[in-house]
C-alpha positions in Angstrom: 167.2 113.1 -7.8 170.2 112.6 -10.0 170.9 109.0 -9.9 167.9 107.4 -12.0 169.5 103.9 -11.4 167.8 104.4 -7.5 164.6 105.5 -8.4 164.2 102.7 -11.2 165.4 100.3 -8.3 162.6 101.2 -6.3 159.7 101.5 -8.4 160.7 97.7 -9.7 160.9 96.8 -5.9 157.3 98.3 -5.2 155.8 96.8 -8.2 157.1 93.4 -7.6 156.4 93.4 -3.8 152.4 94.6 -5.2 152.4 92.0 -7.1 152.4 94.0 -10.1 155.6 94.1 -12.2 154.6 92.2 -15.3 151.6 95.1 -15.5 153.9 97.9 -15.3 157.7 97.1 -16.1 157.5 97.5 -19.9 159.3 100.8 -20.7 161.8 101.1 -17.8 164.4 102.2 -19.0 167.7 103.7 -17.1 167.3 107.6 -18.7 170.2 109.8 -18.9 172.9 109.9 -16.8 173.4 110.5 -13.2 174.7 114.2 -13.4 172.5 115.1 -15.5 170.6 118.5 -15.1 167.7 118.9 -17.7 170.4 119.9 -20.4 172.2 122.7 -18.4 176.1 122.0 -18.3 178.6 123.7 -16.3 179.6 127.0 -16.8 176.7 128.1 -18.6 174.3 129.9 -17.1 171.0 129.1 -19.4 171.9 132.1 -21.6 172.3 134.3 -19.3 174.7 137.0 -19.0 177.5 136.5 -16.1 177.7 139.5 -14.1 180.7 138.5 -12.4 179.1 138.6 -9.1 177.4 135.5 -7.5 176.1 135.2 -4.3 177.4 137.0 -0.9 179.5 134.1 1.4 180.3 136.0 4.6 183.1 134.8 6.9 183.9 131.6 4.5 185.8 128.9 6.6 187.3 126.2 4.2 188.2 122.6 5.0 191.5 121.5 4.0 190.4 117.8 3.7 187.8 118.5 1.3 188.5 121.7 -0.4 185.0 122.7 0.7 184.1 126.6 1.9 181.5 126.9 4.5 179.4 130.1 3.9 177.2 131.9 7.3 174.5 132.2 4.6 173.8 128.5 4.7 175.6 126.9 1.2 178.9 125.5 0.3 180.9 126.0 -2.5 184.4 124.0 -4.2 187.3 126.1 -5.0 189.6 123.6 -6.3 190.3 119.6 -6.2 191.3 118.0 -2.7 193.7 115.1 -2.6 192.2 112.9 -0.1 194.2 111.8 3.0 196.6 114.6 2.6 195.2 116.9 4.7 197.9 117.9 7.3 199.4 114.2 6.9 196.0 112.9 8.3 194.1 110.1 7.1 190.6 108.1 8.3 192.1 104.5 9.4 188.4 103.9 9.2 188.1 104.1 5.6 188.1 102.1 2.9 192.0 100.9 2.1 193.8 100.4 -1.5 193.9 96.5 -2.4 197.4 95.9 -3.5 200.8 97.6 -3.1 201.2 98.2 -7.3 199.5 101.2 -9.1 196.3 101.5 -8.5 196.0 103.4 -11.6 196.5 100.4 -13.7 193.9 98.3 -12.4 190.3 98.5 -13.9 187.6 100.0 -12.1 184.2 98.6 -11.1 181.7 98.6 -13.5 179.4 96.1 -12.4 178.2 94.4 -9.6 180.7 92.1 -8.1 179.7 90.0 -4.5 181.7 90.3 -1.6 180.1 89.0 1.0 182.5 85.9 1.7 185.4 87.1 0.3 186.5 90.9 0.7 190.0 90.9 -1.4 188.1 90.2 -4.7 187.8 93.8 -4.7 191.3 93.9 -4.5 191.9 93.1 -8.5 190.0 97.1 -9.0 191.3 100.5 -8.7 191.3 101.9 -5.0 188.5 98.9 -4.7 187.1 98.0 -1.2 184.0 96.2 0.4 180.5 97.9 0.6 177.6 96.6 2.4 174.9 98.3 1.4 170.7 98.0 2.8 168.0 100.1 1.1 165.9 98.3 -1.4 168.3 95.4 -1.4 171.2 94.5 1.2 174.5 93.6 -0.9 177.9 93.1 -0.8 179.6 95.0 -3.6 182.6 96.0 -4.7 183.4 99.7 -5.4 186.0 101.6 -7.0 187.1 105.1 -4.3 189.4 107.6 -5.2 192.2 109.8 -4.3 191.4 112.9 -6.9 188.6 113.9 -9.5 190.5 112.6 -12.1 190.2 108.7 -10.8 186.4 109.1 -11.2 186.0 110.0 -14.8 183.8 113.0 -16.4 181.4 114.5 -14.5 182.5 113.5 -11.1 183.6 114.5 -8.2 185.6 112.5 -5.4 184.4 113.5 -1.9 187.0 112.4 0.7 185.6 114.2 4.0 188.8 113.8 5.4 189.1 110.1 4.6 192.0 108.3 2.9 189.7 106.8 0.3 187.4 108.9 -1.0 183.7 108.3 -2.9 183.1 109.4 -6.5 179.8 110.9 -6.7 178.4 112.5 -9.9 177.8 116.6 -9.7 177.0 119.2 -12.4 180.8 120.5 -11.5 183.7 119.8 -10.1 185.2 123.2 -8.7 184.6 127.2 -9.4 186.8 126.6 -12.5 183.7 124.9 -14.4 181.5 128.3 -13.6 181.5 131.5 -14.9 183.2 134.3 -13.7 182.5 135.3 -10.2 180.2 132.5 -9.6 180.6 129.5 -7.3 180.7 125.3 -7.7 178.3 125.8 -4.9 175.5 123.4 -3.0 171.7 122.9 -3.6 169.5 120.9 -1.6 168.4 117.7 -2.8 166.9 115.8 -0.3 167.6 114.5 3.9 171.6 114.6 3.7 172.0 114.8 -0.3 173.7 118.0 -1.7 175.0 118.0 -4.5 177.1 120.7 -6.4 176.3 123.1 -9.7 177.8 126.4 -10.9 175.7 129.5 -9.8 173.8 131.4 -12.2 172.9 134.9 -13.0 168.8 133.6 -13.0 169.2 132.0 -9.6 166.5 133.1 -7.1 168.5 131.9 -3.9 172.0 130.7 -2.9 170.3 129.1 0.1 166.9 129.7 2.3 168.5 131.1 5.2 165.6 133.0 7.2 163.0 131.4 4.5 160.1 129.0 6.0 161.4 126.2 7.4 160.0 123.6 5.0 162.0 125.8 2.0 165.2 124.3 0.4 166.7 125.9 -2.6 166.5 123.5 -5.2 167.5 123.3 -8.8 165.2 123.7 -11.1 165.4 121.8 -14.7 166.3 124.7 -16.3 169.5 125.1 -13.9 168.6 128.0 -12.2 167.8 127.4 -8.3 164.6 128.9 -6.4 163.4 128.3 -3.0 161.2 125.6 -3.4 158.7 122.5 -1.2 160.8 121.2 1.5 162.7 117.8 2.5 160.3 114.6 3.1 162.7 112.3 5.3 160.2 110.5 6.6 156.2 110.4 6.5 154.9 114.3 6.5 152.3 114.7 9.6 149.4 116.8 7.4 146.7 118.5 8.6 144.2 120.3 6.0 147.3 120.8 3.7 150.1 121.5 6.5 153.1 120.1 7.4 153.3 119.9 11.3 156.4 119.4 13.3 157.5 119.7 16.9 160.1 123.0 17.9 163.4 121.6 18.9 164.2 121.7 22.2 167.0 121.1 24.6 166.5 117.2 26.3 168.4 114.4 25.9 166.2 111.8 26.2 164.9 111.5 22.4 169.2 110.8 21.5 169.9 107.5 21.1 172.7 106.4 23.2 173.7 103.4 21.4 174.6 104.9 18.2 178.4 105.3 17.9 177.7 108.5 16.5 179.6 110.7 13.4 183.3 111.9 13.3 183.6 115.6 14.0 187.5 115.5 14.4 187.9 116.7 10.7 184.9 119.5 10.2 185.1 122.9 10.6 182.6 125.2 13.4 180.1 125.9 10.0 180.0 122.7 9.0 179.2 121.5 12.3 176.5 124.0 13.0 175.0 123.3 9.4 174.9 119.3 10.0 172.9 120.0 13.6 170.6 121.9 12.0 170.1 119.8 9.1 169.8 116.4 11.6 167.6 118.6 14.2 165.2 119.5 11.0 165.3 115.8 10.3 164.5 114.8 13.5 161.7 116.8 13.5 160.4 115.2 10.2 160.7 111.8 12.1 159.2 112.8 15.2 156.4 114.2 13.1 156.3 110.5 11.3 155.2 108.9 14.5 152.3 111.3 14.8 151.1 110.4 11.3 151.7 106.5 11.6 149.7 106.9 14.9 146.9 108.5 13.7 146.7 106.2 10.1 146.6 103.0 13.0 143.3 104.5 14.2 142.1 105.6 10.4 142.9 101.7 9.9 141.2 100.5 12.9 137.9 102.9 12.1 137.6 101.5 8.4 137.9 98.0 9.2 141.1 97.5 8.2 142.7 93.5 7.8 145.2 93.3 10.9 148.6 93.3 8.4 147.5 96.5 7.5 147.2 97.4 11.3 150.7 95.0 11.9 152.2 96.6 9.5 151.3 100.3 10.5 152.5 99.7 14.6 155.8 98.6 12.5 156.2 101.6 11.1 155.4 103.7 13.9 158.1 101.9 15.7 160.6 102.5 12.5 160.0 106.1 13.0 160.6 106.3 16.6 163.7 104.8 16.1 164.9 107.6 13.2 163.9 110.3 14.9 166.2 109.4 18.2 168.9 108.6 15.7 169.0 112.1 13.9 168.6 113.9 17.1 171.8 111.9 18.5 173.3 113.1 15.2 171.6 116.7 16.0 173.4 116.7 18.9 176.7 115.2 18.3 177.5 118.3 16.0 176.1 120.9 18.2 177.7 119.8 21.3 174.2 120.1 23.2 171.6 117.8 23.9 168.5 119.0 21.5 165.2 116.8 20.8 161.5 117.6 20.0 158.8 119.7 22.1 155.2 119.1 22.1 153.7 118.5 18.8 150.3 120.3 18.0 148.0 117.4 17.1 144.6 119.8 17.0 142.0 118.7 14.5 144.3 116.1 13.5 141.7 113.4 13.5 138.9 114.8 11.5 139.9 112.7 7.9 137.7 109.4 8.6 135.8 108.6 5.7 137.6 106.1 3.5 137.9 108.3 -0.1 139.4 111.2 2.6 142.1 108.7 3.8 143.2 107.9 0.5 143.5 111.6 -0.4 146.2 111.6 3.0 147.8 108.6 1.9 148.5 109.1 -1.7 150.1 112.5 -0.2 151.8 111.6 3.0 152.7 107.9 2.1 153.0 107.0 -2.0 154.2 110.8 -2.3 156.0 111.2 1.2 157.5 107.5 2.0 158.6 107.3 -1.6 160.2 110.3 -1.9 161.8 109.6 1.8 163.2 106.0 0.7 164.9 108.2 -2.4 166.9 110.7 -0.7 167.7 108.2 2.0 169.7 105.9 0.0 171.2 108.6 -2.6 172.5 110.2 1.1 173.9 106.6 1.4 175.4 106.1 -1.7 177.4 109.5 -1.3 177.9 109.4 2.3 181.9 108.9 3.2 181.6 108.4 7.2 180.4 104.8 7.4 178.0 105.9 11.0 176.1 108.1 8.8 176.2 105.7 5.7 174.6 103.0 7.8 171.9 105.1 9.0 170.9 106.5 5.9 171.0 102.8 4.6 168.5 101.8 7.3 166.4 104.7 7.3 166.2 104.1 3.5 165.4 100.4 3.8 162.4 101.3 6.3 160.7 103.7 4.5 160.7 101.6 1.5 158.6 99.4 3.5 156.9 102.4 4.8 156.3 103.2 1.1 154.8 99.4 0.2 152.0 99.9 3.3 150.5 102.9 1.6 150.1 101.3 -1.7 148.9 98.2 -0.1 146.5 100.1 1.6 145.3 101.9 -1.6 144.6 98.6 -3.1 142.9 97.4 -0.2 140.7 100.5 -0.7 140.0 99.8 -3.7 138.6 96.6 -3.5 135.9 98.1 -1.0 135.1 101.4 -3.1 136.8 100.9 -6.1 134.6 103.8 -7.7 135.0 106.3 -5.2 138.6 105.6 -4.4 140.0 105.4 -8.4 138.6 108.9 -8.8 140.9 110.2 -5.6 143.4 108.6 -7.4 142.9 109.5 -11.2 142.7 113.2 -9.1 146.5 112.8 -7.6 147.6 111.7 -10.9 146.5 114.6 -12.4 147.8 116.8 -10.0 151.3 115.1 -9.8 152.9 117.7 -12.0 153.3 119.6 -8.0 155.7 116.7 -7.0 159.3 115.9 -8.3 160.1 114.3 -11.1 162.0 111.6 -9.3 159.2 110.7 -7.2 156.9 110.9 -10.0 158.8 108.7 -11.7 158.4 105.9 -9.1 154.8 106.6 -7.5 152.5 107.1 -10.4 153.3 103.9 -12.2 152.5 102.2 -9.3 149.4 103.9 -8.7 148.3 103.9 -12.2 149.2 99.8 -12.2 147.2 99.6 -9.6 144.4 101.0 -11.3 145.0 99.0 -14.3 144.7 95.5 -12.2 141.6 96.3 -10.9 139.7 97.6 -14.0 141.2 94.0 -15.5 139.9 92.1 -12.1 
């Protein structure tokens, strides 16, 4: 996770709605900056020595709105700078317009947060400023500065127009193949459900993509800089059994899309990039599909240990959230393949063996403090990058849920707690010390909460 501003957000929002933030907010601090890759900068490669030959990209297609190639193998990579809205004379009439008629270039741009809820043309007085509502940890109103070129973002920042007139700065590790070495590519890594962001390619890199690698593989960027096929995607609570990650095939039906979605633009994307959003929204939609199956199952663990009904409420909720993602992403799924796909028959087998109450905090440390966090992460740093407003608004609602999704699992390890407090503060002091296996981002957010958790009730 690049932006730290979102993880601090939502490690403030989970200690406050524990009850908890005067036990654990001393210390947060914003961190570097968003772009920021472990001290790796563009165009170096960590030491290495550029060979002047990067990864293979067979039959590239490039997108003249975005100045983004499409590779077969599964990444993407930047040649150059796009202009936004002058692709072929077209622009997005949907997107975010300039305020006034005078240079936008002379006008300041946003820097902090300024409400525009009632009043829309305040954003008017900043460069290229428009409107956002935004959900997540907190819905808002806010002003933002877009962009035509990289230039109107600053250092270190790219302006993604997707085909839009306005486009949205996001922070990368580079800009275009100029920042690399020879021979290698401004190219994509996987970051999360829907966020991929850019860095140059490196001699040490173990993958430019996992094409053909296990389906829960993503190649992601180490701190070092170099990128390795590494522990997939959570969007959405993981369905575990003893260790592993269950999800349905993907089939072809129609009856998991949701019909009342207005669904994505695909007017400006090339055949690749279509066939590389369905099989990211299919493989999300999986991950969601496979969250009802674990939400269903942790309503019975609930029920079994004598759980307090908002516990219970709170779980139904949630399985109801997840029903509702996963026939989003497969209407997304099958908006860019141009077929109706959805999920086959999940494999619940021995599913329902974890009943004692030490065992289900082991499964919910992993699949919700761990999972719904990590979820609620990606979710809204898709969001805050995403330039079609459909997609925006789902990511800003799947981000908002599994916040809440998030809050149920520590509530429930408090809970637990207060009835074993021995027993259940050893699982945790265990996942604590095993926390070095999850990412830093996550890590950031879930072990104070878990650790303040522990602290409250040594002091109770």
């Amino acid at each position: 996770m690049r932006s730290n501003r979102v993880g601090v957000s939502l490690r403030l929002s989970l200690l406050a709605a524990l009850g908890l933030l005067p036990a654990a907010c001393a210390g947060a601090t914003e961190g570097s900056p968003a772009g920021s890759n472990g001290g790796a900068t563009a165009g170096s490669n960590g030491g290495a020595t550029a060979t002047g030959h990067g990864p293979t990209c067979t039959s590239p297609q490039t997108n003249p709105a975005n100045g983004i190639v499409f590779c077969e193998e599964g990444y993407t990579y930047r040649t150059k700078s796009a202009v936004c809205g002058d692709s072929n004379g077209t622009t997005d009439t949907a997107a975010p317009a300039p305020g006034p008629t005078t240079d936008p270039h002379t006008l300041p741009r946003v820097t902090e947060f300024v409400n525009c809820a009632n009043d829309t043309s305040v954003c008017e007085q900043f460069q290229y400023g428009y409107c956002l509502t935004q959900g997540g940890f907190e819905i808002r109103s806010a002003c933002q500065s877009g962009c035509l070129v990289d230039a109107d973002c600053g250092a270190g920042a790219m302006c993604r127009c997707d085909g839009t007139a306005i486009g949205v700065c996001r922070y990368d590790h580079c800009r275009s193949d100029d920042d690399c070495d020879p021979g290698y590519h401004c190219a994509s890594y996987s970051e999360g459900c829907g966020s991929s962001p850019y860095s140059c390619q490196t001699a040490h890199d173990d993958c430019a993509s996992c094409q053909g690698v296990e389906t829960d593989q993503s190649c992601l960027l180490r701190d070092d800089g170099h990128r390795e096929c590494g522990g997939g995607t959570v969007c959405g609570r993981p369905f575990l059994v003893e260790t592993e990650a269950r999800v349905a095939d993907a089939v072809t039906r129609c009856d998991w899309n949701d019909s009342g979605n207005p669904g994505p633009r695909l007017d400006h994307l090339t055949p690749l990039e279509r066939r590389a959003l369905a099989e990211h929204w299919t493989k999300m939609g999986q991950m969601e599909h496979a969250s009802i199956a674990a939400f269903a199952r942790f309503s019975l663990q609930l029920l079994s240990l004598g759980a307090p009904p908002e516990l219970v409420e709170a779980c139904t909720a949630a399985l109801a959230d997840e029903t509702a993602h996963t026939r989003l992403c497969f209407g997304f799924a099958s908006a860019y393949a141009g077929h109706a796909i959805g999920p086959g028959p999940l494999d619940i087998s021995g599913s329902l063996e974890v009943t004692s109450l030490p065992d289900v905090v082991d499964l919910v440390i992993v699949e919700g403090c761990f999972g719904e966090t990590s979820a609620a992460l990606e979710a809204l740093e898709a969001a805050d990058t995403a330039a079609d407003p459909v997609i925006r608004a789902v990511y800003e609602q799947i981000a908002s849920d599994e916040q809440r999704h998030a809050e149920l699992a520590f509530r429930f390890v408090r809970w637990a707690l207060e009835r074993d407090h021995d027993g259940v503060a050893e699982r945790i002091e265990t996942a604590l010390a095993e926390g070095e296996r999850i990412s830093a981002s996550v890590r950031d957010v879930a072990v104070p909460c878990l650790e303040a958790l522990l602290t409250s009730k040594r002091a109770a």
